Amino acid sequence: MNPTFPKTYGEQERKSGVNIAVFCSGNGTNLQAIIDSQKKGYIKADIKLVISDTPDCYALTRAKDAGIKIFVVERKNFKTKKDFEIEILEALKKENISLIALAGYMRMLSKSFISAYENKIMNIHPALLPSFKGAHGIKDAFEYGVKITGATVHFVTLGMDAGPIILQSSVKVTEDDTEETLAEAIHEEEHKIYPRAIQLFIEGKLKIEGRKVRILE
Ligand code: GRF
């Protein structure tokens, strides 16, 4: 049976502080941006845990360097996806996590996992959703020949890259751009909007109304 979690993010949790878990599978530049923003006092929450399915990813080094607890959990060590996710949920429960930030985490979460943390899971995507969903958002947009692309932070729902959009930032594609220079420009925007989206959540300023997220400012 799945562990149970509170369904709503209430005033009580907000008063006692938000505990964040960041999920990563790769380089972790977004994790770094979140860590740096927290250190500067912009994100007012504890980054309690970094979870990864990839034991040798650089994001884990970043977490260790920042003194953040890491939890490595590999899918291959579990018979079922459910067992794998229960292991993660237990770790989240231990740290009293109230917000999950997916930052280059290369796995889809199941319906039960998402409903255990309904409206408390965010993701960052390197394109202007709903365009160019999937694992190659930058390459796909570049090859398509768009003149404007960007980055999107959204809440996670069952569909891939399909949840309500929190923040977006646009990036112009110039004649001189290569996929690499475009990626750099997009990452720069990601590193601005992800910490901002997280802090808005912490302040209780994100109100989901159907597909839309209202920002109460
Ligand atoms: C980012 O481009 C993000 O949008 C996507 O995966 C990439 C992760 O990069 N979901 P990093 O590991 O944060 O450097």
PDB file of C-alpha atoms and ligand atoms in Angstrom:
ATOM      1  CA  MET A   1       0.000   0.000   0.000  1.00  0.00           C
ATOM      2  CA  ASN A   2       1.211   3.491  -0.740  1.00  0.00           C
ATOM      3  CA  PRO A   3       2.150   5.680   2.171  1.00  0.00           C
ATOM      4  CA  THR A   4      -0.296   8.490   2.629  1.00  0.00           C
ATOM      5  CA  PHE A   5       0.412  12.173   2.380  1.00  0.00           C
ATOM      6  CA  PRO A   6      -1.599  15.280   3.163  1.00  0.00           C
ATOM      7  CA  LYS A   7      -3.627  16.259   0.115  1.00  0.00           C
ATOM      8  CA  THR A   8      -3.461  19.983   0.514  1.00  0.00           C
ATOM      9  CA  TYR A   9      -0.651  22.350   1.141  1.00  0.00           C
ATOM     10  CA  GLY A  10      -2.119  24.272   4.068  1.00  0.00           C
ATOM     11  CA  GLU A  11      -1.268  27.315   6.135  1.00  0.00           C
ATOM     12  CA  GLN A  12       0.203  25.117   8.832  1.00  0.00           C
ATOM     13  CA  GLU A  13       2.840  23.711   6.499  1.00  0.00           C
ATOM     14  CA  ARG A  14       3.596  27.160   5.180  1.00  0.00           C
ATOM     15  CA  LYS A  15       4.161  28.490   8.684  1.00  0.00           C
ATOM     16  CA  SER A  16       6.427  25.640   9.660  1.00  0.00           C
ATOM     17  CA  GLY A  17       8.418  26.051   6.440  1.00  0.00           C
ATOM     18  CA  VAL A  18       8.611  24.251   3.144  1.00  0.00           C
ATOM     19  CA  ASN A  19      10.985  21.342   2.738  1.00  0.00           C
ATOM     20  CA  ILE A  20      12.110  20.793  -0.839  1.00  0.00           C
ATOM     21  CA  ALA A  21      13.361  17.663  -2.582  1.00  0.00           C
ATOM     22  CA  VAL A  22      15.046  18.055  -5.969  1.00  0.00           C
ATOM     23  CA  PHE A  23      15.067  15.091  -8.359  1.00  0.00           C
ATOM     24  CA  CYS A  24      17.931  14.928 -10.870  1.00  0.00           C
ATOM     25  CA  SER A  25      19.460  12.538 -13.376  1.00  0.00           C
ATOM     26  CA  GLY A  26      22.140  14.687 -15.002  1.00  0.00           C
ATOM     27  CA  ASN A  27      24.380  17.705 -14.761  1.00  0.00           C
ATOM     28  CA  GLY A  28      22.271  19.536 -12.196  1.00  0.00           C
ATOM     29  CA  THR A  29      22.689  23.148 -13.298  1.00  0.00           C
ATOM     30  CA  ASN A  30      19.085  23.809 -12.299  1.00  0.00           C
ATOM     31  CA  LEU A  31      19.743  22.193  -8.939  1.00  0.00           C
ATOM     32  CA  GLN A  32      22.730  24.524  -8.603  1.00  0.00           C
ATOM     33  CA  ALA A  33      20.562  27.546  -9.407  1.00  0.00           C
ATOM     34  CA  ILE A  34      18.079  26.456  -6.749  1.00  0.00           C
ATOM     35  CA  ILE A  35      20.868  25.902  -4.197  1.00  0.00           C
ATOM     36  CA  ASP A  36      22.441  29.287  -4.988  1.00  0.00           C
ATOM     37  CA  SER A  37      19.094  31.071  -4.704  1.00  0.00           C
ATOM     38  CA  GLN A  38      18.471  29.420  -1.361  1.00  0.00           C
ATOM     39  CA  LYS A  39      21.934  30.404  -0.122  1.00  0.00           C
ATOM     40  CA  LYS A  40      21.341  34.009  -1.179  1.00  0.00           C
ATOM     41  CA  GLY A  41      18.109  33.982   0.817  1.00  0.00           C
ATOM     42  CA  TYR A  42      15.892  34.319  -2.248  1.00  0.00           C
ATOM     43  CA  ILE A  43      14.342  30.876  -1.783  1.00  0.00           C
ATOM     44  CA  LYS A  44      13.117  30.735   1.773  1.00  0.00           C
ATOM     45  CA  ALA A  45      12.951  26.996   2.328  1.00  0.00           C
ATOM     46  CA  ASP A  46      15.133  24.045   3.189  1.00  0.00           C
ATOM     47  CA  ILE A  47      16.508  21.899   0.386  1.00  0.00           C
ATOM     48  CA  LYS A  48      16.386  18.717   2.397  1.00  0.00           C
ATOM     49  CA  LEU A  49      17.081  16.077  -0.170  1.00  0.00           C
ATOM     50  CA  VAL A  50      18.424  15.457  -3.660  1.00  0.00           C
ATOM     51  CA  ILE A  51      17.136  12.254  -5.186  1.00  0.00           C
ATOM     52  CA  SER A  52      18.708  10.610  -8.204  1.00  0.00           C
ATOM     53  CA  ASP A  53      18.207   7.461 -10.249  1.00  0.00           C
ATOM     54  CA  THR A  54      21.703   7.891 -11.741  1.00  0.00           C
ATOM     55  CA  PRO A  55      24.493   7.177  -9.229  1.00  0.00           C
ATOM     56  CA  ASP A  56      27.272   8.912 -11.157  1.00  0.00           C
ATOM     57  CA  CYS A  57      25.461  12.073 -12.194  1.00  0.00           C
ATOM     58  CA  TYR A  58      27.143  15.390 -11.500  1.00  0.00           C
ATOM     59  CA  ALA A  59      24.039  16.719  -9.744  1.00  0.00           C
ATOM     60  CA  LEU A  60      24.928  14.452  -6.818  1.00  0.00           C
ATOM     61  CA  THR A  61      28.372  16.039  -6.527  1.00  0.00           C
ATOM     62  CA  ARG A  62      26.726  19.455  -6.452  1.00  0.00           C
ATOM     63  CA  ALA A  63      24.381  18.292  -3.693  1.00  0.00           C
ATOM     64  CA  LYS A  64      27.238  16.838  -1.635  1.00  0.00           C
ATOM     65  CA  ASP A  65      29.281  20.021  -2.074  1.00  0.00           C
ATOM     66  CA  ALA A  66      26.334  22.003  -0.758  1.00  0.00           C
ATOM     67  CA  GLY A  67      25.950  19.669   2.216  1.00  0.00           C
ATOM     68  CA  ILE A  68      22.553  18.387   1.104  1.00  0.00           C
ATOM     69  CA  LYS A  69      21.506  14.845   1.884  1.00  0.00           C
ATOM     70  CA  ILE A  70      21.407  12.622  -1.195  1.00  0.00           C
ATOM     71  CA  PHE A  71      19.326   9.563  -1.891  1.00  0.00           C
ATOM     72  CA  VAL A  72      20.262   7.393  -4.854  1.00  0.00           C
ATOM     73  CA  VAL A  73      17.622   4.962  -5.963  1.00  0.00           C
ATOM     74  CA  GLU A  74      18.061   2.916  -9.107  1.00  0.00           C
ATOM     75  CA  ARG A  75      15.090   1.462 -10.938  1.00  0.00           C
ATOM     76  CA  LYS A  76      17.005  -1.720 -11.789  1.00  0.00           C
ATOM     77  CA  ASN A  77      17.128  -2.660  -8.110  1.00  0.00           C
ATOM     78  CA  PHE A  78      13.355  -2.963  -7.861  1.00  0.00           C
ATOM     79  CA  LYS A  79      11.017  -5.499  -9.327  1.00  0.00           C
ATOM     80  CA  THR A  80       8.262  -3.038 -10.096  1.00  0.00           C
ATOM     81  CA  LYS A  81       7.945   0.681 -10.692  1.00  0.00           C
ATOM     82  CA  LYS A  82       5.596   0.762  -7.731  1.00  0.00           C
ATOM     83  CA  ASP A  83       8.237  -0.664  -5.360  1.00  0.00           C
ATOM     84  CA  PHE A  84      10.763   1.797  -6.742  1.00  0.00           C
ATOM     85  CA  GLU A  85       8.459   4.751  -6.158  1.00  0.00           C
ATOM     86  CA  ILE A  86       7.428   3.604  -2.684  1.00  0.00           C
ATOM     87  CA  GLU A  87      11.095   3.661  -1.718  1.00  0.00           C
ATOM     88  CA  ILE A  88      11.255   7.262  -2.901  1.00  0.00           C
ATOM     89  CA  LEU A  89       8.013   8.217  -1.160  1.00  0.00           C
ATOM     90  CA  GLU A  90       9.322   6.795   2.120  1.00  0.00           C
ATOM     91  CA  ALA A  91      12.453   8.935   1.827  1.00  0.00           C
ATOM     92  CA  LEU A  92      10.316  12.003   1.124  1.00  0.00           C
ATOM     93  CA  LYS A  93       8.105  11.269   4.084  1.00  0.00           C
ATOM     94  CA  LYS A  94      11.099  10.946   6.423  1.00  0.00           C
ATOM     95  CA  GLU A  95      12.255  14.418   5.448  1.00  0.00           C
ATOM     96  CA  ASN A  96       8.769  15.855   5.606  1.00  0.00           C
ATOM     97  CA  ILE A  97       8.998  17.066   2.008  1.00  0.00           C
ATOM     98  CA  SER A  98       6.263  19.417   0.854  1.00  0.00           C
ATOM     99  CA  LEU A  99       7.565  20.394  -2.599  1.00  0.00           C
ATOM    100  CA  ILE A 100       9.266  18.286  -5.257  1.00  0.00           C
ATOM    101  CA  ALA A 101      11.260  20.025  -7.986  1.00  0.00           C
ATOM    102  CA  LEU A 102      12.111  17.833 -10.951  1.00  0.00           C
ATOM    103  CA  ALA A 103      15.310  19.196 -12.465  1.00  0.00           C
ATOM    104  CA  GLY A 104      16.440  17.060 -15.349  1.00  0.00           C
ATOM    105  CA  TYR A 105      14.919  13.918 -13.834  1.00  0.00           C
ATOM    106  CA  MET A 106      14.563  11.510 -16.733  1.00  0.00           C
ATOM    107  CA  ARG A 107      11.696   9.347 -15.478  1.00  0.00           C
ATOM    108  CA  MET A 108       7.951   9.600 -15.695  1.00  0.00           C
ATOM    109  CA  LEU A 109       6.155   9.484 -12.347  1.00  0.00           C
ATOM    110  CA  SER A 110       3.179   7.183 -11.905  1.00  0.00           C
ATOM    111  CA  LYS A 111      -0.373   8.301 -11.270  1.00  0.00           C
ATOM    112  CA  SER A 112      -0.227   7.208  -7.597  1.00  0.00           C
ATOM    113  CA  PHE A 113       3.028   9.030  -7.030  1.00  0.00           C
ATOM    114  CA  ILE A 114       1.668  12.214  -8.552  1.00  0.00           C
ATOM    115  CA  SER A 115      -1.529  12.018  -6.538  1.00  0.00           C
ATOM    116  CA  ALA A 116       0.487  11.551  -3.334  1.00  0.00           C
ATOM    117  CA  TYR A 117       2.007  14.963  -4.083  1.00  0.00           C
ATOM    118  CA  GLU A 118      -0.800  16.516  -6.063  1.00  0.00           C
ATOM    119  CA  ASN A 119       0.000  20.089  -7.118  1.00  0.00           C
ATOM    120  CA  LYS A 120       3.287  19.903  -5.235  1.00  0.00           C
ATOM    121  CA  ILE A 121       5.523  18.665  -8.035  1.00  0.00           C
ATOM    122  CA  MET A 122       7.127  21.070 -10.476  1.00  0.00           C
ATOM    123  CA  ASN A 123       9.189  20.466 -13.584  1.00  0.00           C
ATOM    124  CA  ILE A 124      11.345  22.597 -15.834  1.00  0.00           C
ATOM    125  CA  HIS A 125      11.239  22.085 -19.574  1.00  0.00           C
ATOM    126  CA  PRO A 126      13.614  23.658 -22.139  1.00  0.00           C
ATOM    127  CA  ALA A 127      10.975  24.892 -24.598  1.00  0.00           C
ATOM    128  CA  LEU A 128       7.834  26.989 -24.616  1.00  0.00           C
ATOM    129  CA  LEU A 129       5.187  24.398 -23.809  1.00  0.00           C
ATOM    130  CA  PRO A 130       2.957  23.070 -25.223  1.00  0.00           C
ATOM    131  CA  SER A 131       5.458  23.114 -28.111  1.00  0.00           C
ATOM    132  CA  PHE A 132       8.323  20.635 -28.227  1.00  0.00           C
ATOM    133  CA  LYS A 133       7.439  18.342 -25.353  1.00  0.00           C
ATOM    134  CA  GLY A 134       9.694  15.403 -24.589  1.00  0.00           C
ATOM    135  CA  ALA A 135      13.335  14.711 -23.932  1.00  0.00           C
ATOM    136  CA  HIS A 136      14.789  16.784 -26.802  1.00  0.00           C
ATOM    137  CA  GLY A 137      12.964  20.100 -26.515  1.00  0.00           C
ATOM    138  CA  ILE A 138      15.957  22.253 -27.488  1.00  0.00           C
ATOM    139  CA  LYS A 139      17.052  20.151 -30.472  1.00  0.00           C
ATOM    140  CA  ASP A 140      13.503  19.706 -31.728  1.00  0.00           C
ATOM    141  CA  ALA A 141      12.760  23.440 -31.612  1.00  0.00           C
ATOM    142  CA  PHE A 142      16.098  24.311 -33.237  1.00  0.00           C
ATOM    143  CA  GLU A 143      15.633  21.807 -36.038  1.00  0.00           C
ATOM    144  CA  TYR A 144      12.051  22.912 -36.594  1.00  0.00           C
ATOM    145  CA  GLY A 145      13.379  26.389 -37.278  1.00  0.00           C
ATOM    146  CA  VAL A 146      11.445  28.368 -34.695  1.00  0.00           C
ATOM    147  CA  LYS A 147      12.473  31.992 -34.206  1.00  0.00           C
ATOM    148  CA  ILE A 148      11.481  32.051 -30.549  1.00  0.00           C
ATOM    149  CA  THR A 149      11.738  29.277 -28.005  1.00  0.00           C
ATOM    150  CA  GLY A 150      12.402  29.320 -24.266  1.00  0.00           C
ATOM    151  CA  ALA A 151      11.822  27.603 -20.962  1.00  0.00           C
ATOM    152  CA  THR A 152       8.751  26.592 -18.980  1.00  0.00           C
ATOM    153  CA  VAL A 153       8.146  25.727 -15.335  1.00  0.00           C
ATOM    154  CA  HIS A 154       4.939  23.760 -14.840  1.00  0.00           C
ATOM    155  CA  PHE A 155       3.140  21.604 -12.328  1.00  0.00           C
ATOM    156  CA  VAL A 156       3.417  17.911 -13.025  1.00  0.00           C
ATOM    157  CA  THR A 157       0.367  15.953 -14.057  1.00  0.00           C
ATOM    158  CA  LEU A 158       0.098  12.548 -15.657  1.00  0.00           C
ATOM    159  CA  GLY A 159       0.728  13.647 -19.263  1.00  0.00           C
ATOM    160  CA  MET A 160       4.332  14.331 -20.196  1.00  0.00           C
ATOM    161  CA  ASP A 161       5.153  18.066 -19.949  1.00  0.00           C
ATOM    162  CA  ALA A 162       1.429  18.724 -19.903  1.00  0.00           C
ATOM    163  CA  GLY A 163       0.612  20.245 -16.501  1.00  0.00           C
ATOM    164  CA  PRO A 164      -0.493  23.813 -15.717  1.00  0.00           C
ATOM    165  CA  ILE A 165       2.154  26.371 -16.653  1.00  0.00           C
ATOM    166  CA  ILE A 166       3.623  28.459 -13.832  1.00  0.00           C
ATOM    167  CA  LEU A 167       6.237  30.612 -15.585  1.00  0.00           C
ATOM    168  CA  GLN A 168       7.770  30.867 -19.026  1.00  0.00           C
ATOM    169  CA  SER A 169      10.644  32.834 -20.463  1.00  0.00           C
ATOM    170  CA  SER A 170      11.363  33.323 -24.133  1.00  0.00           C
ATOM    171  CA  VAL A 171      14.641  33.136 -26.016  1.00  0.00           C
ATOM    172  CA  LYS A 172      15.171  34.436 -29.559  1.00  0.00           C
ATOM    173  CA  VAL A 173      16.868  32.146 -32.022  1.00  0.00           C
ATOM    174  CA  THR A 174      19.390  34.164 -34.004  1.00  0.00           C
ATOM    175  CA  GLU A 175      20.957  33.418 -37.380  1.00  0.00           C
ATOM    176  CA  ASP A 176      24.250  32.649 -35.639  1.00  0.00           C
ATOM    177  CA  ASP A 177      22.821  30.233 -33.117  1.00  0.00           C
ATOM    178  CA  THR A 178      23.861  26.608 -33.009  1.00  0.00           C
ATOM    179  CA  GLU A 179      22.017  24.071 -30.928  1.00  0.00           C
ATOM    180  CA  GLU A 180      24.730  24.550 -28.290  1.00  0.00           C
ATOM    181  CA  THR A 181      24.500  28.342 -28.058  1.00  0.00           C
ATOM    182  CA  LEU A 182      20.725  28.093 -27.989  1.00  0.00           C
ATOM    183  CA  ALA A 183      20.927  25.547 -25.157  1.00  0.00           C
ATOM    184  CA  GLU A 184      23.146  27.926 -23.206  1.00  0.00           C
ATOM    185  CA  ALA A 185      20.686  30.789 -23.606  1.00  0.00           C
ATOM    186  CA  ILE A 186      17.766  28.575 -22.592  1.00  0.00           C
ATOM    187  CA  HIS A 187      19.565  27.260 -19.523  1.00  0.00           C
ATOM    188  CA  GLU A 188      20.280  30.813 -18.464  1.00  0.00           C
ATOM    189  CA  GLU A 189      16.545  31.537 -18.494  1.00  0.00           C
ATOM    190  CA  GLU A 190      15.772  28.267 -16.706  1.00  0.00           C
ATOM    191  CA  HIS A 191      18.072  29.268 -13.888  1.00  0.00           C
ATOM    192  CA  LYS A 192      16.070  32.464 -13.393  1.00  0.00           C
ATOM    193  CA  ILE A 193      12.525  31.151 -13.626  1.00  0.00           C
ATOM    194  CA  TYR A 194      12.865  27.925 -11.630  1.00  0.00           C
ATOM    195  CA  PRO A 195      13.960  29.596  -8.375  1.00  0.00           C
ATOM    196  CA  ARG A 196      11.265  32.242  -8.907  1.00  0.00           C
ATOM    197  CA  ALA A 197       8.529  29.631  -9.405  1.00  0.00           C
ATOM    198  CA  ILE A 198       9.685  27.797  -6.282  1.00  0.00           C
ATOM    199  CA  GLN A 199       9.655  30.946  -4.180  1.00  0.00           C
ATOM    200  CA  LEU A 200       6.160  31.830  -5.453  1.00  0.00           C
ATOM    201  CA  PHE A 201       4.996  28.393  -4.332  1.00  0.00           C
ATOM    202  CA  ILE A 202       6.622  28.858  -0.924  1.00  0.00           C
ATOM    203  CA  GLU A 203       4.837  32.173  -0.503  1.00  0.00           C
ATOM    204  CA  GLY A 204       1.530  30.509  -1.358  1.00  0.00           C
ATOM    205  CA  LYS A 205       1.132  32.721  -4.427  1.00  0.00           C
ATOM    206  CA  LEU A 206       0.336  30.019  -6.966  1.00  0.00           C
ATOM    207  CA  LYS A 207      -3.333  29.281  -7.397  1.00  0.00           C
ATOM    208  CA  ILE A 208      -4.267  26.517  -9.797  1.00  0.00           C
ATOM    209  CA  GLU A 209      -7.561  27.073 -11.591  1.00  0.00           C
ATOM    210  CA  GLY A 210      -8.082  24.252 -14.053  1.00  0.00           C
ATOM    211  CA  ARG A 211      -5.343  24.518 -16.680  1.00  0.00           C
ATOM    212  CA  LYS A 212      -4.282  27.936 -15.469  1.00  0.00           C
ATOM    213  CA  VAL A 213      -2.003  29.000 -12.660  1.00  0.00           C
ATOM    214  CA  ARG A 214      -2.861  32.408 -11.264  1.00  0.00           C
ATOM    215  CA  ILE A 215       0.016  34.263  -9.689  1.00  0.00           C
ATOM    216  CA  LEU A 216      -1.208  36.205  -6.685  1.00  0.00           C
ATOM    217  CA  GLU A 217       1.116  39.181  -6.553  1.00  0.00           C
TER     218      GLU A 217
HETATM  219  C1  GRF B   1      17.123  21.205 -18.417  1.00  0.00           C
HETATM  220  O1  GRF B   1      17.285  21.740 -19.691  1.00  0.00           O
HETATM  221  C2  GRF B   1      15.668  21.017 -18.098  1.00  0.00           C
HETATM  222  O2  GRF B   1      14.848  21.902 -18.750  1.00  0.00           O
HETATM  223  C3  GRF B   1      15.390  19.621 -18.582  1.00  0.00           C
HETATM  224  O3  GRF B   1      16.571  18.907 -18.333  1.00  0.00           O
HETATM  225  C4  GRF B   1      17.677  19.787 -18.325  1.00  0.00           C
HETATM  226  C5  GRF B   1      18.393  19.547 -17.034  1.00  0.00           C
HETATM  227  O4  GRF B   1      19.598  20.242 -16.975  1.00  0.00           O
HETATM  228  N1  GRF B   1      14.228  19.060 -17.937  1.00  0.00           N
HETATM  229  P1  GRF B   1      20.400  20.311 -15.612  1.00  0.00           P
HETATM  230  O5  GRF B   1      20.651  18.871 -15.167  1.00  0.00           O
HETATM  231  O6  GRF B   1      19.583  21.073 -14.628  1.00  0.00           O
HETATM  232  O7  GRF B   1      21.680  21.006 -15.957  1.00  0.00           O
END
